[in-house]
Coordinates of C-alpha atoms and ligand atoms in Angstrom, one line a residue:
M1 CA 2.2 24.3 -2.9
I2 CA -1.7 23.0 -3.4
L3 CA -1.6 20.8 -6.7
R4 CA -5.3 21.4 -8.5
G5 CA -6.6 18.6 -9.8
I6 CA -10.7 16.4 -10.4
A7 CA -11.8 14.1 -7.0
A8 CA -12.4 10.6 -8.6
S9 CA -11.5 9.1 -5.5
D10 CA -12.7 10.2 -1.7
G11 CA -10.2 10.0 1.1
I12 CA -7.1 11.5 2.3
G13 CA -3.9 10.0 1.8
L14 CA -0.8 11.7 3.8
G15 CA 2.9 10.0 2.4
R16 CA 5.7 10.6 0.2
A17 CA 5.8 10.7 -3.4
V18 CA 6.8 8.0 -6.0
C19 CA 7.0 9.1 -9.6
V20 CA 6.0 7.3 -12.5
R21 CA 8.2 8.2 -15.8
E22 CA 7.8 7.1 -19.0
E23 CA 11.0 5.1 -19.8
N24 CA 13.6 6.9 -22.3
L25 CA 14.7 4.0 -24.4
D26 CA 16.9 6.0 -26.4
Y27 CA 20.9 4.7 -26.7
S28 CA 21.9 7.1 -29.1
D29 CA 24.6 8.2 -26.9
V30 CA 25.8 4.4 -26.1
A31 CA 30.0 4.1 -27.7
Y32 CA 30.8 0.3 -28.6
S33 CA 32.9 -1.0 -26.1
G34 CA 34.6 -4.4 -28.3
K35 CA 32.9 -7.5 -28.6
E36 CA 33.2 -9.5 -25.7
S37 CA 32.4 -7.2 -23.5
E38 CA 28.5 -6.0 -25.6
K39 CA 28.0 -9.6 -25.8
A40 CA 28.7 -9.9 -22.1
R41 CA 26.1 -6.8 -21.5
L42 CA 23.6 -8.4 -23.3
Q43 CA 24.4 -12.6 -21.6
A44 CA 24.0 -10.0 -18.1
A45 CA 20.4 -8.6 -19.1
I46 CA 19.0 -11.2 -20.8
E47 CA 20.1 -12.8 -17.4
E48 CA 18.1 -9.7 -15.0
F49 CA 15.4 -10.2 -18.0
E50 CA 15.0 -14.0 -17.1
Q51 CA 14.7 -13.1 -13.4
R52 CA 12.3 -10.5 -13.3
T53 CA 9.9 -12.3 -15.2
S54 CA 10.4 -15.6 -13.6
A55 CA 9.7 -13.5 -9.9
M56 CA 6.3 -11.3 -11.9
A57 CA 5.2 -15.1 -13.5
E58 CA 4.9 -16.6 -9.6
H59 CA 3.3 -13.2 -8.5
I60 CA 0.6 -13.2 -11.3
R61 CA -0.1 -16.4 -11.0
Q62 CA -1.4 -16.1 -7.3
Q63 CA -2.9 -13.3 -7.6
V64 CA -4.1 -13.4 -11.2
G65 CA -4.2 -16.6 -12.1
D66 CA -1.9 -19.5 -14.7
K67 CA -3.0 -18.5 -18.1
E68 CA -2.1 -14.7 -18.0
S69 CA 1.6 -16.3 -16.2
E70 CA 2.4 -18.1 -19.0
I71 CA 2.6 -15.1 -21.1
L72 CA 5.2 -13.9 -19.4
T73 CA 7.3 -17.6 -19.0
G74 CA 5.6 -17.2 -23.4
Q75 CA 7.9 -14.5 -23.1
I76 CA 12.0 -16.3 -22.3
A77 CA 11.4 -19.4 -24.1
M78 CA 11.1 -16.8 -26.9
L79 CA 14.1 -15.1 -25.9
A80 CA 15.4 -18.5 -25.1
D81 CA 15.7 -19.4 -28.5
P82 CA 19.1 -20.0 -29.9
F83 CA 18.5 -18.6 -33.5
M84 CA 17.5 -15.4 -31.7
R85 CA 20.7 -15.0 -29.2
S86 CA 22.8 -15.5 -31.9
Q87 CA 21.6 -12.9 -34.5
M88 CA 22.1 -10.4 -31.9
Q89 CA 25.2 -12.0 -31.2
D90 CA 26.7 -11.5 -34.8
A91 CA 24.8 -8.0 -35.1
I92 CA 27.6 -7.2 -32.2
D93 CA 30.0 -8.6 -34.5
G94 CA 29.1 -6.9 -37.1
G95 CA 29.9 -3.4 -34.9
A96 CA 26.3 -2.6 -33.1
C97 CA 26.3 -2.6 -29.3
A98 CA 24.4 -4.4 -26.9
E99 CA 21.3 -2.0 -26.9
A100 CA 21.6 -1.6 -31.4
A101 CA 21.4 -6.0 -30.9
V102 CA 18.7 -5.9 -29.3
D103 CA 16.5 -3.2 -30.4
N104 CA 17.5 -4.4 -34.8
V105 CA 16.4 -8.1 -33.9
C106 CA 13.8 -8.2 -31.3
T107 CA 11.9 -5.5 -34.8
M108 CA 12.8 -7.4 -37.6
Y109 CA 10.7 -10.2 -35.8
A110 CA 7.9 -8.0 -34.8
D111 CA 7.4 -6.8 -38.3
M112 CA 7.9 -10.5 -39.5
F113 CA 5.4 -11.3 -37.2
A114 CA 3.1 -9.1 -37.3
A115 CA 3.2 -9.1 -41.3
V116 CA 1.9 -12.4 -40.9
E117 CA -2.4 -13.1 -41.0
D118 CA -2.8 -16.0 -38.2
E119 CA -3.6 -13.7 -35.0
M120 CA -2.1 -15.7 -32.7
M121 CA 1.2 -14.9 -35.1
R122 CA 0.4 -11.8 -34.7
Q123 CA -0.1 -11.4 -31.1
R124 CA 3.9 -12.6 -30.8
A125 CA 4.8 -9.3 -32.3
T126 CA 3.5 -7.8 -29.2
D127 CA 4.8 -10.3 -27.3
V128 CA 8.6 -9.1 -28.9
K129 CA 8.1 -5.9 -28.4
D130 CA 7.7 -5.6 -25.0
I131 CA 11.0 -8.1 -24.8
R132 CA 12.6 -5.4 -27.0
S133 CA 11.8 -2.0 -24.1
R134 CA 12.2 -4.0 -21.0
L135 CA 15.8 -5.3 -22.3
L136 CA 17.1 -1.8 -24.0
G137 CA 15.3 -0.6 -20.3
I138 CA 17.3 -3.2 -18.1
L139 CA 20.8 -2.2 -20.6
L140 CA 20.3 1.1 -20.1
G141 CA 19.8 1.0 -16.4
A142 CA 16.2 2.9 -16.8
A143 CA 14.5 3.5 -13.3
S144 CA 11.2 0.9 -13.3
V145 CA 9.2 1.4 -10.6
D146 CA 8.8 -2.1 -8.5
L147 CA 5.1 -1.6 -7.5
S148 CA 5.0 -4.6 -6.2
N149 CA 7.6 -3.3 -3.5
L150 CA 7.0 -0.1 -2.7
P151 CA 7.1 1.5 0.9
A152 CA 4.6 2.4 2.9
G153 CA 3.0 5.7 3.1
T154 CA 3.6 5.6 -0.7
V155 CA 1.8 8.7 -2.7
L156 CA 2.0 6.9 -6.6
V157 CA 2.4 10.1 -8.7
T158 CA 2.2 8.8 -12.6
R159 CA 0.6 10.0 -16.0
E160 CA -1.9 7.1 -15.7
L161 CA -3.2 4.3 -13.5
T162 CA -3.6 1.4 -15.6
P163 CA -5.3 -2.9 -15.0
S164 CA -1.4 -4.0 -15.2
M165 CA -0.6 -1.3 -13.0
T166 CA -3.1 -2.8 -11.0
V167 CA -2.5 -5.9 -10.3
G168 CA 1.0 -7.1 -8.8
L169 CA 0.2 -3.4 -6.9
Q170 CA 1.1 -4.0 -2.9
K171 CA -2.2 -1.4 -2.1
E172 CA -1.8 -1.0 1.8
N173 CA 1.8 0.5 0.9
V174 CA 0.3 3.1 -1.1
A175 CA -1.3 6.3 0.8
A176 CA -3.3 8.1 -2.1
I177 CA -3.0 8.7 -6.3
I178 CA -1.9 11.1 -8.4
T179 CA -1.8 11.3 -12.4
A180 CA -2.1 14.1 -15.3
T181 CA -5.0 12.7 -16.8
G182 CA -8.1 12.0 -17.0
G183 CA -11.5 12.2 -15.5
K184 CA -13.9 11.9 -12.8
T185 CA -15.0 8.8 -15.1
S186 CA -12.0 7.7 -16.5
H187 CA -9.7 4.2 -15.6
S188 CA -7.8 5.5 -13.3
A189 CA -10.4 7.1 -10.8
I190 CA -12.6 3.1 -11.4
L191 CA -9.5 1.2 -10.7
A192 CA -8.2 3.6 -7.6
R193 CA -12.1 3.4 -6.0
A194 CA -11.7 -0.3 -6.9
L195 CA -8.3 -0.4 -4.7
Q196 CA -10.7 2.0 -2.5
V197 CA -7.7 4.6 -2.4
P198 CA -7.6 8.6 -2.6
A199 CA -7.1 10.0 -5.7
V200 CA -6.6 13.3 -8.1
L201 CA -7.1 13.5 -11.0
S202 CA -5.8 15.5 -14.0
V203 CA -3.5 17.5 -12.1
T204 CA -0.9 19.3 -15.1
K205 CA 2.1 19.2 -14.9
V206 CA 2.6 17.1 -11.4
L207 CA 5.7 14.9 -12.9
E208 CA 7.4 18.5 -13.7
V209 CA 6.7 19.6 -10.1
V210 CA 6.9 16.7 -8.0
Q211 CA 10.2 14.4 -7.7
D212 CA 10.4 11.3 -5.6
G213 CA 10.2 11.5 -1.8
D214 CA 9.1 15.1 -1.4
G215 CA 6.0 15.8 1.1
L216 CA 2.2 15.5 -0.3
I217 CA -1.4 14.8 1.7
V218 CA -4.3 14.4 -0.5
D219 CA -7.1 15.5 -0.3
G220 CA -9.7 13.4 -2.9
G221 CA -13.2 14.3 -1.7
E222 CA -11.7 18.5 -2.7
G223 CA -9.2 17.2 -5.6
I224 CA -6.3 18.7 -4.7
A225 CA -2.7 17.8 -3.3
I226 CA 0.1 19.7 -1.0
L227 CA 2.7 19.6 -2.2
N228 CA 5.4 19.4 0.8
P229 CA 3.2 19.9 3.6
D230 CA 4.1 22.0 7.1
E231 CA 4.0 20.6 10.4
R232 CA 0.1 22.7 10.9
T233 CA -0.8 21.7 7.7
R234 CA 0.3 18.2 8.4
S235 CA -1.7 17.6 11.2
E236 CA -4.9 19.3 10.5
Y237 CA -5.3 16.9 7.7
L238 CA -4.8 14.2 10.4
T239 CA -7.5 15.7 11.7
R240 CA -9.2 15.1 8.7
Q241 CA -8.3 12.2 7.7
K242 CA -9.2 10.6 11.7
D243 CA -12.9 12.2 11.1
Y244 CA -13.3 10.1 7.6
Q245 CA -12.7 7.7 8.9
A246 CA -14.8 7.5 11.2
R247 CA -17.5 8.3 9.1
I248 CA -16.4 5.6 7.0
A249 CA -16.7 3.2 10.3
S250 CA -20.2 4.3 11.2
L251 CA -21.6 2.8 7.3
K252 CA -20.7 -0.1 8.7
V253 CA -23.7 -0.3 10.4
Y254 CA -25.2 -0.3 6.9
Q255 CA -23.5 -3.2 6.2
N256 CA -26.6 -6.3 6.8
R257 CA -29.2 -4.0 6.2
P258 CA -32.1 -4.2 3.3
T259 CA -32.0 -1.2 1.1
V260 CA -35.2 0.3 1.7
D261 CA -36.0 4.0 1.8
A262 CA -37.0 6.1 4.9
D263 CA -41.1 4.2 4.2
G264 CA -39.7 0.8 3.9
K265 CA -39.8 0.8 -0.2
R266 CA -37.4 -1.3 -0.8
Y267 CA -34.1 -0.5 -3.3
Q268 CA -31.4 -3.3 -5.3
L269 CA -28.5 -2.0 -4.2
F270 CA -25.2 -3.4 -7.2
A271 CA -21.8 -3.5 -6.7
N272 CA -19.2 -1.9 -10.7
I273 CA -16.5 -4.3 -10.9
G274 CA -13.2 -4.0 -13.4
S275 CA -12.7 -8.2 -12.2
A276 CA -13.5 -11.6 -11.1
A277 CA -11.2 -11.0 -8.0
E278 CA -13.2 -8.0 -7.2
A279 CA -17.2 -10.1 -6.6
E280 CA -15.9 -10.8 -3.3
V281 CA -14.6 -7.4 -3.0
A282 CA -18.3 -6.8 -4.0
A283 CA -19.8 -10.0 -1.4
Q284 CA -18.0 -8.4 1.5
S285 CA -19.0 -4.7 0.6
G286 CA -22.6 -5.4 1.1
A287 CA -23.7 -5.0 -2.5
E288 CA -26.7 -7.6 -3.2
G289 CA -25.5 -8.3 -6.9
I290 CA -23.2 -7.8 -10.0
G291 CA -25.1 -4.2 -12.2
L292 CA -22.0 -3.7 -14.0
F293 CA -18.9 -6.4 -15.1
R294 CA -15.9 -4.2 -17.7
T295 CA -15.2 -7.5 -19.1
E296 CA -12.7 -5.3 -21.1
F297 CA -10.1 -5.1 -18.4
L298 CA -10.2 -8.8 -18.2
F299 CA -9.2 -8.2 -22.0
M300 CA -6.7 -5.1 -22.1
D301 CA -3.7 -7.3 -19.3
R302 CA -2.4 -9.4 -22.1
T303 CA -0.8 -9.6 -25.1
S304 CA -3.6 -12.2 -27.0
L305 CA -7.3 -12.6 -26.5
P306 CA -8.7 -15.0 -23.8
D307 CA -10.0 -17.8 -25.4
E308 CA -13.4 -19.4 -24.4
M309 CA -12.4 -21.2 -21.2
V310 CA -10.1 -18.3 -19.9
Q311 CA -13.7 -16.4 -20.0
Y312 CA -15.8 -18.9 -19.1
E313 CA -13.9 -19.9 -16.4
A314 CA -13.8 -15.9 -15.6
Y315 CA -17.3 -15.3 -15.7
R316 CA -18.4 -18.7 -13.5
A317 CA -16.0 -17.2 -11.2
V318 CA -18.5 -13.9 -10.7
S319 CA -21.4 -16.5 -10.4
Q320 CA -20.8 -18.5 -7.6
T321 CA -19.1 -16.0 -5.5
M322 CA -22.8 -14.2 -5.5
A323 CA -24.7 -17.5 -5.6
G324 CA -28.4 -17.2 -6.0
K325 CA -27.5 -13.3 -7.1
E326 CA -28.5 -11.3 -9.6
V327 CA -25.1 -10.8 -12.2
I328 CA -24.5 -8.7 -15.0
I329 CA -22.0 -8.9 -17.0
R330 CA -21.4 -6.8 -20.6
T331 CA -19.6 -7.4 -23.9
L332 CA -17.0 -6.1 -24.6
D333 CA -16.2 -2.7 -24.7
V334 CA -13.4 -1.9 -26.1
G335 CA -11.9 0.4 -28.9
G336 CA -12.9 5.3 -27.2
D337 CA -10.1 5.2 -23.7
K338 CA -9.6 1.7 -23.7
A339 CA -7.4 0.2 -26.3
I340 CA -6.1 -3.5 -26.6
E341 CA -3.3 -3.8 -28.2
Y342 CA -3.0 -7.5 -30.1
L343 CA -6.6 -6.1 -31.6
G344 CA -4.9 -4.1 -34.4
M345 CA -7.0 -1.6 -34.0
E346 CA -6.8 0.8 -36.6
K347 CA -6.2 5.1 -35.4
E348 CA -9.3 6.5 -35.2
E349 CA -9.8 10.6 -35.7
N350 CA -12.6 10.5 -33.1
P351 CA -12.3 7.1 -31.9
F352 CA -15.3 8.0 -28.8
L353 CA -16.9 8.6 -31.7
G354 CA -14.9 5.3 -33.5
H355 CA -15.0 1.7 -34.5
R356 CA -15.6 0.5 -30.8
A357 CA -17.8 -1.5 -28.6
I358 CA -20.4 -3.4 -29.5
R359 CA -19.6 -2.2 -33.2
Y360 CA -16.8 -3.3 -33.1
C361 CA -18.0 -6.7 -31.4
L362 CA -20.8 -6.7 -34.6
D363 CA -18.2 -6.2 -37.2
R364 CA -16.1 -9.2 -35.6
P365 CA -19.2 -12.4 -34.7
D366 CA -15.7 -14.5 -34.6
L367 CA -14.9 -12.4 -31.7
Y368 CA -17.8 -11.4 -30.4
K369 CA -19.3 -15.4 -30.1
V370 CA -16.6 -15.9 -28.4
Q371 CA -17.5 -14.1 -25.4
L372 CA -21.1 -14.6 -25.8
R373 CA -20.4 -18.3 -25.7
A374 CA -18.6 -18.0 -22.9
L375 CA -21.2 -16.3 -20.9
L376 CA -23.6 -18.3 -21.6
R377 CA -22.3 -21.1 -19.9
A378 CA -21.4 -19.4 -17.1
G379 CA -25.1 -19.3 -16.5
A380 CA -25.7 -22.9 -17.4
E381 CA -25.6 -24.0 -12.7
E382 CA -26.2 -20.7 -11.5
H383 CA -28.8 -18.7 -13.9
N384 CA -27.7 -15.6 -11.9
I385 CA -25.7 -14.1 -15.2
K386 CA -27.3 -11.5 -18.1
I387 CA -26.1 -10.1 -20.5
M388 CA -26.1 -6.1 -21.7
L389 CA -24.4 -4.2 -24.8
P390 CA -22.9 -1.3 -24.6
L391 CA -22.7 2.0 -26.6
V392 CA -26.7 0.9 -28.1
T393 CA -27.2 2.9 -30.3
S394 CA -30.0 1.2 -33.2
V395 CA -32.9 -1.5 -32.6
D396 CA -30.5 -3.4 -35.0
E397 CA -28.0 -3.6 -32.8
V398 CA -29.9 -5.3 -30.2
R399 CA -31.4 -7.5 -33.0
A400 CA -27.9 -8.6 -34.4
A401 CA -26.5 -9.5 -31.1
R402 CA -29.7 -11.6 -30.3
E403 CA -29.0 -13.6 -33.6
L404 CA -26.0 -14.1 -32.5
L405 CA -26.6 -15.6 -28.9
E406 CA -28.6 -17.3 -30.6
Q407 CA -26.7 -19.0 -33.2
C408 CA -23.8 -19.6 -30.4
K409 CA -27.3 -21.1 -28.5
Q410 CA -27.7 -23.9 -31.7
E411 CA -23.8 -24.5 -31.0
L412 CA -24.2 -25.4 -27.3
S413 CA -26.5 -27.5 -28.4
E414 CA -25.5 -28.8 -31.2
A415 CA -21.7 -29.8 -28.6
G416 CA -23.8 -31.2 -26.0
L417 CA -22.6 -29.0 -23.5
P418 CA -25.1 -27.0 -21.3
Y419 CA -25.8 -23.1 -21.0
D420 CA -28.2 -20.9 -19.6
K421 CA -31.1 -21.3 -22.0
D422 CA -33.2 -17.6 -20.5
I423 CA -30.0 -15.6 -20.5
A424 CA -31.9 -12.4 -20.2
L425 CA -30.1 -9.7 -22.5
G426 CA -29.8 -6.0 -22.1
V427 CA -28.5 -2.3 -22.8
M428 CA -26.6 0.0 -21.3
I429 CA -28.3 3.7 -22.1
E430 CA -25.3 5.6 -22.6
T431 CA -26.0 7.5 -26.3
P432 CA -28.4 9.6 -27.0
A433 CA -29.7 8.3 -30.0
A434 CA -30.4 5.0 -26.7
A435 CA -32.1 7.8 -24.7
L436 CA -34.3 8.9 -27.6
T437 CA -35.7 5.7 -28.7
A438 CA -35.6 4.1 -25.0
D439 CA -39.2 3.7 -25.8
L440 CA -38.2 1.1 -28.6
L441 CA -34.6 -0.3 -27.6
A442 CA -37.8 -1.4 -24.4
R443 CA -39.2 -4.0 -26.9
E444 CA -36.3 -5.5 -27.3
S445 CA -34.3 -5.7 -24.7
D446 CA -35.0 -7.3 -21.2
F447 CA -33.7 -5.0 -18.5
F448 CA -31.9 -1.2 -18.9
S449 CA -29.0 0.4 -17.4
I450 CA -28.3 4.1 -18.4
G451 CA -24.2 4.1 -17.9
T452 CA -24.4 8.4 -17.1
N453 CA -20.4 8.2 -17.4
D454 CA -21.2 8.3 -21.0
L455 CA -24.5 9.6 -21.5
T456 CA -23.3 13.1 -19.7
Q457 CA -20.4 13.1 -22.2
Y458 CA -22.1 12.5 -25.3
T459 CA -25.2 14.7 -24.4
M460 CA -23.1 17.3 -23.6
A461 CA -20.9 16.2 -26.2
V462 CA -17.5 17.0 -24.1
D463 CA -14.8 14.2 -23.7
R464 CA -14.9 13.0 -20.5
G465 CA -11.6 13.2 -19.6
N466 CA -10.5 16.1 -20.8
A467 CA -9.6 18.8 -17.1
Q468 CA -10.1 21.8 -19.6
V469 CA -14.1 21.2 -20.3
A470 CA -14.9 19.6 -16.4
S471 CA -16.9 21.9 -15.6
L472 CA -19.7 21.1 -18.4
Y473 CA -19.2 17.3 -17.5
T474 CA -21.5 16.6 -14.9
P475 CA -24.1 14.7 -14.4
F476 CA -26.7 18.0 -13.2
Q477 CA -27.5 19.8 -16.1
P478 CA -30.6 19.3 -16.6
A479 CA -30.3 17.5 -21.0
V480 CA -29.1 15.4 -18.9
L481 CA -30.9 14.6 -16.5
R482 CA -34.1 15.2 -18.7
S483 CA -33.2 12.1 -20.5
I484 CA -32.2 10.1 -16.9
R485 CA -35.9 11.3 -15.8
S486 CA -37.7 9.6 -19.8
V487 CA -35.0 6.3 -19.7
I488 CA -36.7 5.8 -17.3
T489 CA -40.7 6.5 -17.9
A490 CA -39.8 4.3 -21.1
A491 CA -38.4 1.2 -18.9
K492 CA -41.5 1.5 -16.5
E493 CA -44.3 1.6 -19.8
A494 CA -43.3 -0.8 -21.2
G495 CA -42.5 -3.6 -17.8
I496 CA -38.7 -4.0 -18.1
P497 CA -36.7 -3.4 -15.1
V498 CA -34.1 0.3 -14.9
G499 CA -31.2 0.1 -13.4
M500 CA -28.0 2.3 -13.1
C501 CA -24.3 1.9 -13.8
G502 CA -22.6 5.0 -14.7
E503 CA -21.2 6.5 -11.8
A504 CA -24.2 9.4 -11.0
A505 CA -25.9 6.7 -8.7
A506 CA -23.8 7.6 -6.5
D507 CA -23.7 11.0 -6.4
P508 CA -25.8 11.8 -2.8
G509 CA -27.0 14.4 -4.1
L510 CA -29.1 13.4 -7.5
I511 CA -30.4 10.1 -5.6
P512 CA -33.6 11.1 -4.3
L513 CA -33.9 12.1 -8.1
L514 CA -33.5 8.5 -9.9
M515 CA -36.2 7.1 -6.3
A516 CA -38.8 9.8 -6.7
W517 CA -38.2 9.0 -11.5
G518 CA -39.1 5.2 -10.0
L519 CA -35.0 4.3 -11.0
D520 CA -35.4 -0.2 -9.6
E521 CA -31.4 -0.7 -9.3
F522 CA -29.0 1.3 -8.0
S523 CA -25.2 -0.4 -9.3
V524 CA -21.7 1.5 -7.9
S525 CA -17.9 0.6 -6.9
T526 CA -17.8 -1.2 -4.2
S527 CA -16.3 1.6 -2.5
S528 CA -20.0 3.6 -2.3
V529 CA -22.1 0.1 -1.5
L530 CA -22.9 1.5 1.7
A531 CA -22.5 5.8 1.9
T532 CA -25.5 4.8 -1.0
R533 CA -27.8 2.2 1.9
A534 CA -27.2 4.6 4.1
S535 CA -28.8 7.9 1.1
I536 CA -31.8 5.6 -0.3
H537 CA -32.6 5.3 3.2
R538 CA -32.6 9.0 4.5
W539 CA -35.6 9.7 2.2
R540 CA -39.3 9.1 1.6
E541 CA -40.8 9.0 -0.8
D542 CA -43.4 13.0 -0.4
E543 CA -39.8 13.7 -0.1
V544 CA -38.0 12.6 -2.7
K545 CA -40.7 13.7 -4.6
R546 CA -41.0 17.4 -4.0
I547 CA -37.3 17.1 -4.5
A548 CA -37.5 16.1 -8.4
Q549 CA -39.9 18.5 -8.7
E550 CA -38.4 21.4 -8.0
A551 CA -35.0 20.4 -9.3
L552 CA -36.7 20.0 -12.8
G553 CA -37.5 23.6 -12.2
L554 CA -34.3 25.0 -12.4
S555 CA -32.1 25.7 -15.0
T556 CA -29.3 25.4 -14.9
A557 CA -26.0 22.8 -13.9
S558 CA -24.8 24.5 -10.9
G559 CA -28.4 25.8 -9.5
V560 CA -29.4 22.5 -9.3
E561 CA -26.2 21.0 -7.9
G562 CA -26.3 23.3 -5.3
Y563 CA -29.9 22.6 -4.4
L564 CA -29.3 19.5 -4.2
K565 CA -26.8 19.8 -1.8
K566 CA -28.8 22.2 0.3
V567 CA -31.4 19.1 0.5
S568 CA -29.2 15.9 1.0
A569 CA -26.2 17.5 3.5
P570 CA -25.8 15.3 6.1
E571 CA -27.4 17.5 9.1
K572 CA -30.6 17.3 7.2
Ligands
LIG601 C1 -20.8 4.6 -18.5 O1 -20.5 5.0 -19.3 O2 -21.7 5.1 -17.5 C2 -19.9 3.2 -17.8 C3 -21.2 3.2 -16.8 O3 -19.4 2.7 -18.8 P1 -18.1 2.9 -18.0 O4 -18.0 3.9 -17.8 O5 -17.6 1.9 -17.9 O6 -18.1 4.0 -20.0
LIG602 MG1 -19.7 3.9 -20.7

């Protein structure tokens, strides 16, 4: 049986399914077994919780850091509170089963913390909710998959891939990933590419069709998965996998080469990262800098805001890893598809058009200034950090952000703390409003970076994660191409550098167009760095100019894509 989805991370993986299903925490069928027995069940569950949580905390301490692991050790301390324990015991004495005791007491504490104005207290509410669901999971024996201990050759089948899932994931045992939701530029896709694991997304009903242990072949380049393949298909795909691996190995020759076209013209080739640890991978991938550090991941994998020191350390680590090379760090791009529960943001009818990214940050200067200060300080030694603003739609937003940046500089000067006084402030061009006013924004910005993932979404009025409208969602659309070209032209006219950090920067068909129009910098996922360098290498200036002219004369996305695929095919 062939399952079709969205091709999200290239490569071929063969293995057996491990399904991550949502836990069912309904305990309405659990019968009360008597005081002593319920108390014994509760005690055993608490001990199991403590054991699992300290193992997780230790794992995270080694993989991520002390601060992140303290969130978990803090939960153990909370549950050790004698008052909380005695309230659970009292509930059991009153006739509640262990599940109901946990549910009622934890919910009461969570409501109490959530009602307090203080941010720290509100974050505790998130912790108690987490304790509640994990304790209920243990009591009900809900099978939670241990992602840090997967068997070799696992094909992970899940609704979506989240940053917290990837923290403990044993990458070498994951042959491929299939998800039920998400598009080419969703976070599931970005994370799968960062892990360099083949992935197919938005496979409808995959969690209903696939069972644990089923055989699977995943072709992340074609966007298909084959369920319980026969022997012939398996061996055919094993050959394809070898060919793919040979192709990847052949790109190694580009590892230490400069990024130049066939005429010797130089381009900058940067990498996109989602964590400080990924900067190491970027440095080894042959990237010449970081073109996008998505800082929201730093905020997502926790139950409370990262303070100035935590942020400073993460940004400084990237700055040092990339010493001597540019590092573009994007300020918090929260909202839309990136929810951060502890911020308590309101549910919105149209989250992609709502109170998000720069809009949210400018309304929360308390929170935003912490990030700006951390960035200013992190750039003090290497002077290689640049700040980038997400989802800009007007000059006012850039001015307001600059004003806050100046206030932060003032505060740091007064505190006698070192910082980068000349830090550059750039703008992401990812909305039609920004693209149409690129000339105005260019006067107020030190650089541009085109975010085609969102620019395509907003230009085409098409949700980037919705599989049903995915055929409209392509940067080959004439509307998107015209927008990209005019942004590059505006930047050139204003004399500021312009890069691209959306996924389109790694598309071999689009690369000649971007070269022809004068893009200065390509920023791609770490797994695409060498292939992008190889693409740039093959073109001469006169060739790309001719191709760009031809492509712009075509009136449909499929026409443009077909033409560019043909001219950029490897056998050329
Ligand atoms: C983009 O929109 O192109 C982009 C790079 O940002 P993100 O994918 O994080 O929205
Ligand atoms: Mg974006």
